[in-house]
Amino acid sequence: MDPSLDIVFAALADPTRRRILSMLLEDDMAVTDVAEPFEMSLAAISKHLAILAGAGLISQEKRGRVKWCALEPDALREASIWMQGFGQFEPVNLDAFERFLRNEGLTPEEG
């Protein structure tokens, strides 16, 4: 397996990081806004964000004094293609992925 796939799957293995990704499906967010719903320090959230960025799943950009995070939707493409090799998986559909995360209670309800 491609080493970059190992990094993506390792990043996705953590429920906090999956929840962060589901939050970023909605829109770009400041790091402080990403951290708000979690009961952990900003430093801990920053470590999770660094892992997601290292896996190419998000990008981070400094705008003035604020660091913003954005989902990189193409980052899951390689993992999706690899899973398709088993013939059981469809390509990753981000809308369906978001619905799945909502059903699992990993993202806030719209409203």
Short mmCIF file of N, CA and C in Angstrom, two decimals:
data_model
loop_
_atom_site.label_atom_id
_atom_site.label_comp_id
_atom_site.label_asym_id
_atom_site.label_seq_id
_atom_site.Cartn_x
_atom_site.Cartn_y
_atom_site.Cartn_z
N MET A 1 0.84 -1.18 0.00
CA MET A 1 0.00 0.00 0.00
C MET A 1 0.89 1.24 0.00
N ASP A 2 0.46 2.27 -0.68
CA ASP A 2 1.16 3.54 -0.78
C ASP A 2 1.31 4.16 0.61
N PRO A 3 2.54 4.62 0.97
CA PRO A 3 2.73 5.22 2.30
C PRO A 3 1.80 6.40 2.56
N SER A 4 1.44 7.17 1.51
CA SER A 4 0.53 8.30 1.73
C SER A 4 -0.86 7.82 2.13
N LEU A 5 -1.26 6.63 1.66
CA LEU A 5 -2.54 6.06 2.09
C LEU A 5 -2.49 5.70 3.57
N ASP A 6 -1.34 5.22 4.03
CA ASP A 6 -1.18 4.92 5.45
C ASP A 6 -1.42 6.16 6.28
N ILE A 7 -0.90 7.28 5.83
CA ILE A 7 -1.04 8.55 6.55
C ILE A 7 -2.50 8.99 6.57
N VAL A 8 -3.19 8.87 5.42
CA VAL A 8 -4.61 9.26 5.34
C VAL A 8 -5.44 8.37 6.26
N PHE A 9 -5.26 7.05 6.18
CA PHE A 9 -6.06 6.16 7.02
C PHE A 9 -5.74 6.35 8.50
N ALA A 10 -4.49 6.61 8.84
CA ALA A 10 -4.13 6.87 10.23
C ALA A 10 -4.82 8.15 10.73
N ALA A 11 -4.86 9.17 9.88
CA ALA A 11 -5.53 10.42 10.25
C ALA A 11 -7.03 10.19 10.45
N LEU A 12 -7.62 9.38 9.59
CA LEU A 12 -9.06 9.11 9.67
C LEU A 12 -9.43 8.18 10.82
N ALA A 13 -8.46 7.51 11.40
CA ALA A 13 -8.73 6.53 12.46
C ALA A 13 -9.20 7.19 13.76
N ASP A 14 -8.92 8.46 13.93
CA ASP A 14 -9.27 9.13 15.18
C ASP A 14 -10.63 9.82 15.07
N PRO A 15 -11.54 9.57 16.03
CA PRO A 15 -12.89 10.17 15.94
C PRO A 15 -12.89 11.69 16.04
N THR A 16 -11.95 12.27 16.77
CA THR A 16 -11.88 13.73 16.85
C THR A 16 -11.56 14.30 15.47
N ARG A 17 -10.61 13.68 14.78
CA ARG A 17 -10.23 14.18 13.45
C ARG A 17 -11.36 13.99 12.45
N ARG A 18 -12.10 12.88 12.56
CA ARG A 18 -13.25 12.70 11.66
C ARG A 18 -14.31 13.76 11.92
N ARG A 19 -14.51 14.09 13.18
CA ARG A 19 -15.49 15.14 13.52
C ARG A 19 -15.04 16.49 12.97
N ILE A 20 -13.75 16.79 13.08
CA ILE A 20 -13.22 18.04 12.53
C ILE A 20 -13.48 18.09 11.02
N LEU A 21 -13.21 16.99 10.33
CA LEU A 21 -13.47 16.95 8.88
C LEU A 21 -14.94 17.21 8.58
N SER A 22 -15.82 16.62 9.36
CA SER A 22 -17.25 16.83 9.11
C SER A 22 -17.64 18.29 9.35
N MET A 23 -17.01 18.94 10.32
CA MET A 23 -17.27 20.36 10.55
C MET A 23 -16.81 21.20 9.36
N LEU A 24 -15.66 20.82 8.79
CA LEU A 24 -15.11 21.58 7.67
C LEU A 24 -15.86 21.32 6.36
N LEU A 25 -16.72 20.30 6.34
CA LEU A 25 -17.57 20.09 5.17
C LEU A 25 -18.50 21.28 4.96
N GLU A 26 -18.88 21.91 6.06
CA GLU A 26 -19.81 23.05 6.01
C GLU A 26 -19.14 24.28 5.40
N ASP A 27 -17.94 24.60 5.89
CA ASP A 27 -17.27 25.83 5.45
C ASP A 27 -15.88 25.87 6.08
N ASP A 28 -15.04 26.77 5.58
CA ASP A 28 -13.74 27.02 6.20
C ASP A 28 -13.99 27.54 7.61
N MET A 29 -13.07 27.23 8.51
CA MET A 29 -13.24 27.66 9.90
C MET A 29 -11.91 28.13 10.47
N ALA A 30 -11.98 29.11 11.38
CA ALA A 30 -10.82 29.52 12.15
C ALA A 30 -10.49 28.40 13.15
N VAL A 31 -9.22 28.26 13.48
CA VAL A 31 -8.79 27.21 14.40
C VAL A 31 -9.56 27.32 15.73
N THR A 32 -9.75 28.53 16.23
CA THR A 32 -10.47 28.70 17.50
C THR A 32 -11.91 28.23 17.39
N ASP A 33 -12.54 28.40 16.22
CA ASP A 33 -13.91 27.91 16.02
C ASP A 33 -13.94 26.39 15.93
N VAL A 34 -12.92 25.81 15.32
CA VAL A 34 -12.82 24.35 15.25
C VAL A 34 -12.73 23.80 16.67
N ALA A 35 -11.94 24.45 17.51
CA ALA A 35 -11.69 23.95 18.87
C ALA A 35 -12.90 24.08 19.79
N GLU A 36 -13.78 25.03 19.51
CA GLU A 36 -14.86 25.38 20.43
C GLU A 36 -15.70 24.20 20.93
N PRO A 37 -16.19 23.29 20.06
CA PRO A 37 -17.06 22.23 20.58
C PRO A 37 -16.34 21.10 21.31
N PHE A 38 -15.02 21.12 21.33
CA PHE A 38 -14.26 20.02 21.94
C PHE A 38 -13.83 20.38 23.35
N GLU A 39 -13.82 19.39 24.21
CA GLU A 39 -13.36 19.58 25.59
C GLU A 39 -11.88 19.20 25.67
N MET A 40 -11.08 19.96 24.94
CA MET A 40 -9.63 19.76 24.97
C MET A 40 -8.97 21.09 24.68
N SER A 41 -7.69 21.17 24.97
CA SER A 41 -6.96 22.43 24.80
C SER A 41 -6.80 22.79 23.33
N LEU A 42 -6.54 24.07 23.10
CA LEU A 42 -6.27 24.54 21.75
C LEU A 42 -5.02 23.86 21.20
N ALA A 43 -4.06 23.60 22.07
CA ALA A 43 -2.82 22.90 21.63
C ALA A 43 -3.15 21.49 21.15
N ALA A 44 -4.05 20.80 21.84
CA ALA A 44 -4.43 19.44 21.42
C ALA A 44 -5.15 19.47 20.08
N ILE A 45 -6.05 20.43 19.90
CA ILE A 45 -6.75 20.57 18.61
C ILE A 45 -5.74 20.89 17.52
N SER A 46 -4.78 21.75 17.82
CA SER A 46 -3.76 22.11 16.83
C SER A 46 -2.97 20.89 16.38
N LYS A 47 -2.71 19.95 17.31
CA LYS A 47 -2.02 18.71 16.94
C LYS A 47 -2.87 17.87 15.99
N HIS A 48 -4.17 17.79 16.28
CA HIS A 48 -5.07 17.06 15.38
C HIS A 48 -5.08 17.72 14.00
N LEU A 49 -5.14 19.05 13.97
CA LEU A 49 -5.16 19.77 12.69
C LEU A 49 -3.85 19.55 11.93
N ALA A 50 -2.74 19.49 12.64
CA ALA A 50 -1.45 19.26 11.98
C ALA A 50 -1.42 17.87 11.34
N ILE A 51 -2.01 16.88 12.01
CA ILE A 51 -2.07 15.52 11.45
C ILE A 51 -2.94 15.52 10.19
N LEU A 52 -4.09 16.19 10.26
CA LEU A 52 -4.98 16.26 9.09
C LEU A 52 -4.30 16.99 7.93
N ALA A 53 -3.58 18.06 8.24
CA ALA A 53 -2.87 18.81 7.19
C ALA A 53 -1.73 17.97 6.62
N GLY A 54 -1.03 17.24 7.48
CA GLY A 54 0.06 16.38 7.02
C GLY A 54 -0.42 15.27 6.10
N ALA A 55 -1.66 14.84 6.30
CA ALA A 55 -2.26 13.80 5.45
C ALA A 55 -2.87 14.41 4.19
N GLY A 56 -2.87 15.74 4.09
CA GLY A 56 -3.43 16.41 2.92
C GLY A 56 -4.95 16.52 2.96
N LEU A 57 -5.56 16.21 4.11
CA LEU A 57 -7.02 16.24 4.21
C LEU A 57 -7.57 17.64 4.43
N ILE A 58 -6.73 18.53 4.99
CA ILE A 58 -7.10 19.94 5.15
C ILE A 58 -5.93 20.81 4.75
N SER A 59 -6.22 22.07 4.50
CA SER A 59 -5.17 23.06 4.32
C SER A 59 -5.36 24.11 5.39
N GLN A 60 -4.28 24.79 5.74
CA GLN A 60 -4.35 25.86 6.73
C GLN A 60 -3.71 27.10 6.14
N GLU A 61 -4.33 28.25 6.41
CA GLU A 61 -3.87 29.51 5.86
C GLU A 61 -3.99 30.59 6.92
N LYS A 62 -2.94 31.35 7.08
CA LYS A 62 -2.96 32.46 8.03
C LYS A 62 -3.54 33.69 7.32
N ARG A 63 -4.60 34.24 7.90
CA ARG A 63 -5.21 35.47 7.39
C ARG A 63 -5.17 36.49 8.52
N GLY A 64 -4.21 37.41 8.43
CA GLY A 64 -4.00 38.33 9.54
C GLY A 64 -3.48 37.55 10.73
N ARG A 65 -4.18 37.68 11.86
CA ARG A 65 -3.76 36.98 13.08
C ARG A 65 -4.46 35.63 13.24
N VAL A 66 -5.36 35.31 12.31
CA VAL A 66 -6.19 34.12 12.46
C VAL A 66 -5.75 33.04 11.47
N LYS A 67 -5.63 31.80 11.97
CA LYS A 67 -5.31 30.67 11.11
C LYS A 67 -6.62 29.98 10.73
N TRP A 68 -6.85 29.83 9.43
CA TRP A 68 -8.07 29.23 8.91
C TRP A 68 -7.79 27.83 8.39
N CYS A 69 -8.78 26.96 8.51
CA CYS A 69 -8.67 25.58 8.03
C CYS A 69 -9.73 25.35 6.96
N ALA A 70 -9.36 24.60 5.93
CA ALA A 70 -10.29 24.28 4.85
C ALA A 70 -10.14 22.80 4.49
N LEU A 71 -11.25 22.17 4.20
CA LEU A 71 -11.24 20.79 3.76
C LEU A 71 -10.64 20.70 2.37
N GLU A 72 -9.85 19.68 2.14
CA GLU A 72 -9.30 19.40 0.81
C GLU A 72 -10.01 18.15 0.30
N PRO A 73 -11.15 18.32 -0.40
CA PRO A 73 -11.99 17.17 -0.76
C PRO A 73 -11.30 16.14 -1.65
N ASP A 74 -10.34 16.53 -2.43
CA ASP A 74 -9.67 15.57 -3.31
C ASP A 74 -8.73 14.64 -2.55
N ALA A 75 -8.44 14.97 -1.30
CA ALA A 75 -7.49 14.17 -0.54
C ALA A 75 -7.98 12.75 -0.29
N LEU A 76 -9.29 12.56 -0.29
CA LEU A 76 -9.83 11.22 -0.05
C LEU A 76 -9.89 10.38 -1.33
N ARG A 77 -9.58 11.00 -2.46
CA ARG A 77 -9.69 10.30 -3.75
C ARG A 77 -8.84 9.04 -3.81
N GLU A 78 -7.56 9.12 -3.40
CA GLU A 78 -6.69 7.94 -3.46
C GLU A 78 -7.20 6.82 -2.58
N ALA A 79 -7.66 7.19 -1.37
CA ALA A 79 -8.20 6.17 -0.46
C ALA A 79 -9.46 5.55 -1.06
N SER A 80 -10.28 6.36 -1.68
CA SER A 80 -11.50 5.87 -2.31
C SER A 80 -11.18 4.91 -3.45
N ILE A 81 -10.20 5.28 -4.26
CA ILE A 81 -9.80 4.43 -5.38
C ILE A 81 -9.25 3.10 -4.86
N TRP A 82 -8.46 3.16 -3.80
CA TRP A 82 -7.92 1.94 -3.22
C TRP A 82 -9.05 1.04 -2.72
N MET A 83 -10.03 1.62 -2.02
CA MET A 83 -11.14 0.83 -1.50
C MET A 83 -12.00 0.24 -2.62
N GLN A 84 -12.11 0.95 -3.75
CA GLN A 84 -12.88 0.44 -4.88
C GLN A 84 -12.30 -0.86 -5.41
N GLY A 85 -11.01 -1.05 -5.18
CA GLY A 85 -10.36 -2.28 -5.63
C GLY A 85 -10.98 -3.52 -5.01
N PHE A 86 -11.67 -3.38 -3.93
CA PHE A 86 -12.33 -4.50 -3.28
C PHE A 86 -13.72 -4.75 -3.85
N GLY A 87 -14.18 -3.84 -4.71
CA GLY A 87 -15.46 -4.02 -5.37
C GLY A 87 -16.68 -3.81 -4.49
N GLN A 88 -16.46 -3.42 -3.24
CA GLN A 88 -17.58 -3.23 -2.32
C GLN A 88 -17.87 -1.77 -2.04
N PHE A 89 -17.00 -0.89 -2.47
CA PHE A 89 -17.11 0.50 -2.09
C PHE A 89 -17.32 1.39 -3.31
N GLU A 90 -18.18 2.35 -3.15
CA GLU A 90 -18.40 3.37 -4.17
C GLU A 90 -17.37 4.48 -3.96
N PRO A 91 -17.14 5.31 -4.96
CA PRO A 91 -16.28 6.47 -4.74
C PRO A 91 -16.85 7.32 -3.60
N VAL A 92 -15.96 7.99 -2.88
CA VAL A 92 -16.41 8.81 -1.76
C VAL A 92 -17.28 9.96 -2.29
N ASN A 93 -18.49 10.02 -1.79
CA ASN A 93 -19.42 11.10 -2.09
C ASN A 93 -19.50 11.95 -0.83
N LEU A 94 -18.99 13.19 -0.89
CA LEU A 94 -18.90 14.00 0.31
C LEU A 94 -20.26 14.28 0.93
N ASP A 95 -21.32 14.41 0.11
CA ASP A 95 -22.65 14.62 0.68
C ASP A 95 -23.09 13.39 1.46
N ALA A 96 -22.85 12.21 0.90
CA ALA A 96 -23.22 10.97 1.59
C ALA A 96 -22.35 10.79 2.83
N PHE A 97 -21.07 11.18 2.75
CA PHE A 97 -20.17 11.10 3.89
C PHE A 97 -20.67 11.99 5.02
N GLU A 98 -21.12 13.19 4.67
CA GLU A 98 -21.65 14.11 5.67
C GLU A 98 -22.91 13.53 6.32
N ARG A 99 -23.81 12.94 5.52
CA ARG A 99 -25.02 12.33 6.08
C ARG A 99 -24.65 11.20 7.03
N PHE A 100 -23.67 10.39 6.64
CA PHE A 100 -23.21 9.30 7.49
C PHE A 100 -22.71 9.84 8.83
N LEU A 101 -21.88 10.89 8.78
CA LEU A 101 -21.35 11.46 10.01
C LEU A 101 -22.46 12.02 10.89
N ARG A 102 -23.46 12.65 10.27
CA ARG A 102 -24.60 13.17 11.05
C ARG A 102 -25.36 12.02 11.71
N ASN A 103 -25.60 10.95 10.95
CA ASN A 103 -26.32 9.80 11.50
C ASN A 103 -25.56 9.14 12.65
N GLU A 104 -24.23 9.21 12.59
CA GLU A 104 -23.40 8.63 13.64
C GLU A 104 -23.23 9.58 14.82
N GLY A 105 -23.81 10.79 14.68
CA GLY A 105 -23.70 11.76 15.76
C GLY A 105 -22.35 12.42 15.85
N LEU A 106 -21.59 12.42 14.76
CA LEU A 106 -20.26 12.98 14.77
C LEU A 106 -20.21 14.42 14.26
N THR A 107 -21.35 14.98 13.91
CA THR A 107 -21.40 16.35 13.45
C THR A 107 -22.71 16.96 13.93
N PRO A 108 -22.73 18.26 14.18
CA PRO A 108 -23.97 18.88 14.67
C PRO A 108 -25.05 18.86 13.59
N GLU A 109 -26.29 18.80 14.05
CA GLU A 109 -27.43 18.86 13.13
C GLU A 109 -27.53 20.25 12.53
N GLU A 110 -27.99 20.33 11.30
CA GLU A 110 -28.23 21.63 10.68
C GLU A 110 -29.45 22.25 11.33
N GLY A 111 -29.52 23.58 11.30
CA GLY A 111 -30.69 24.17 11.86
C GLY A 111 -30.62 25.58 11.96
#
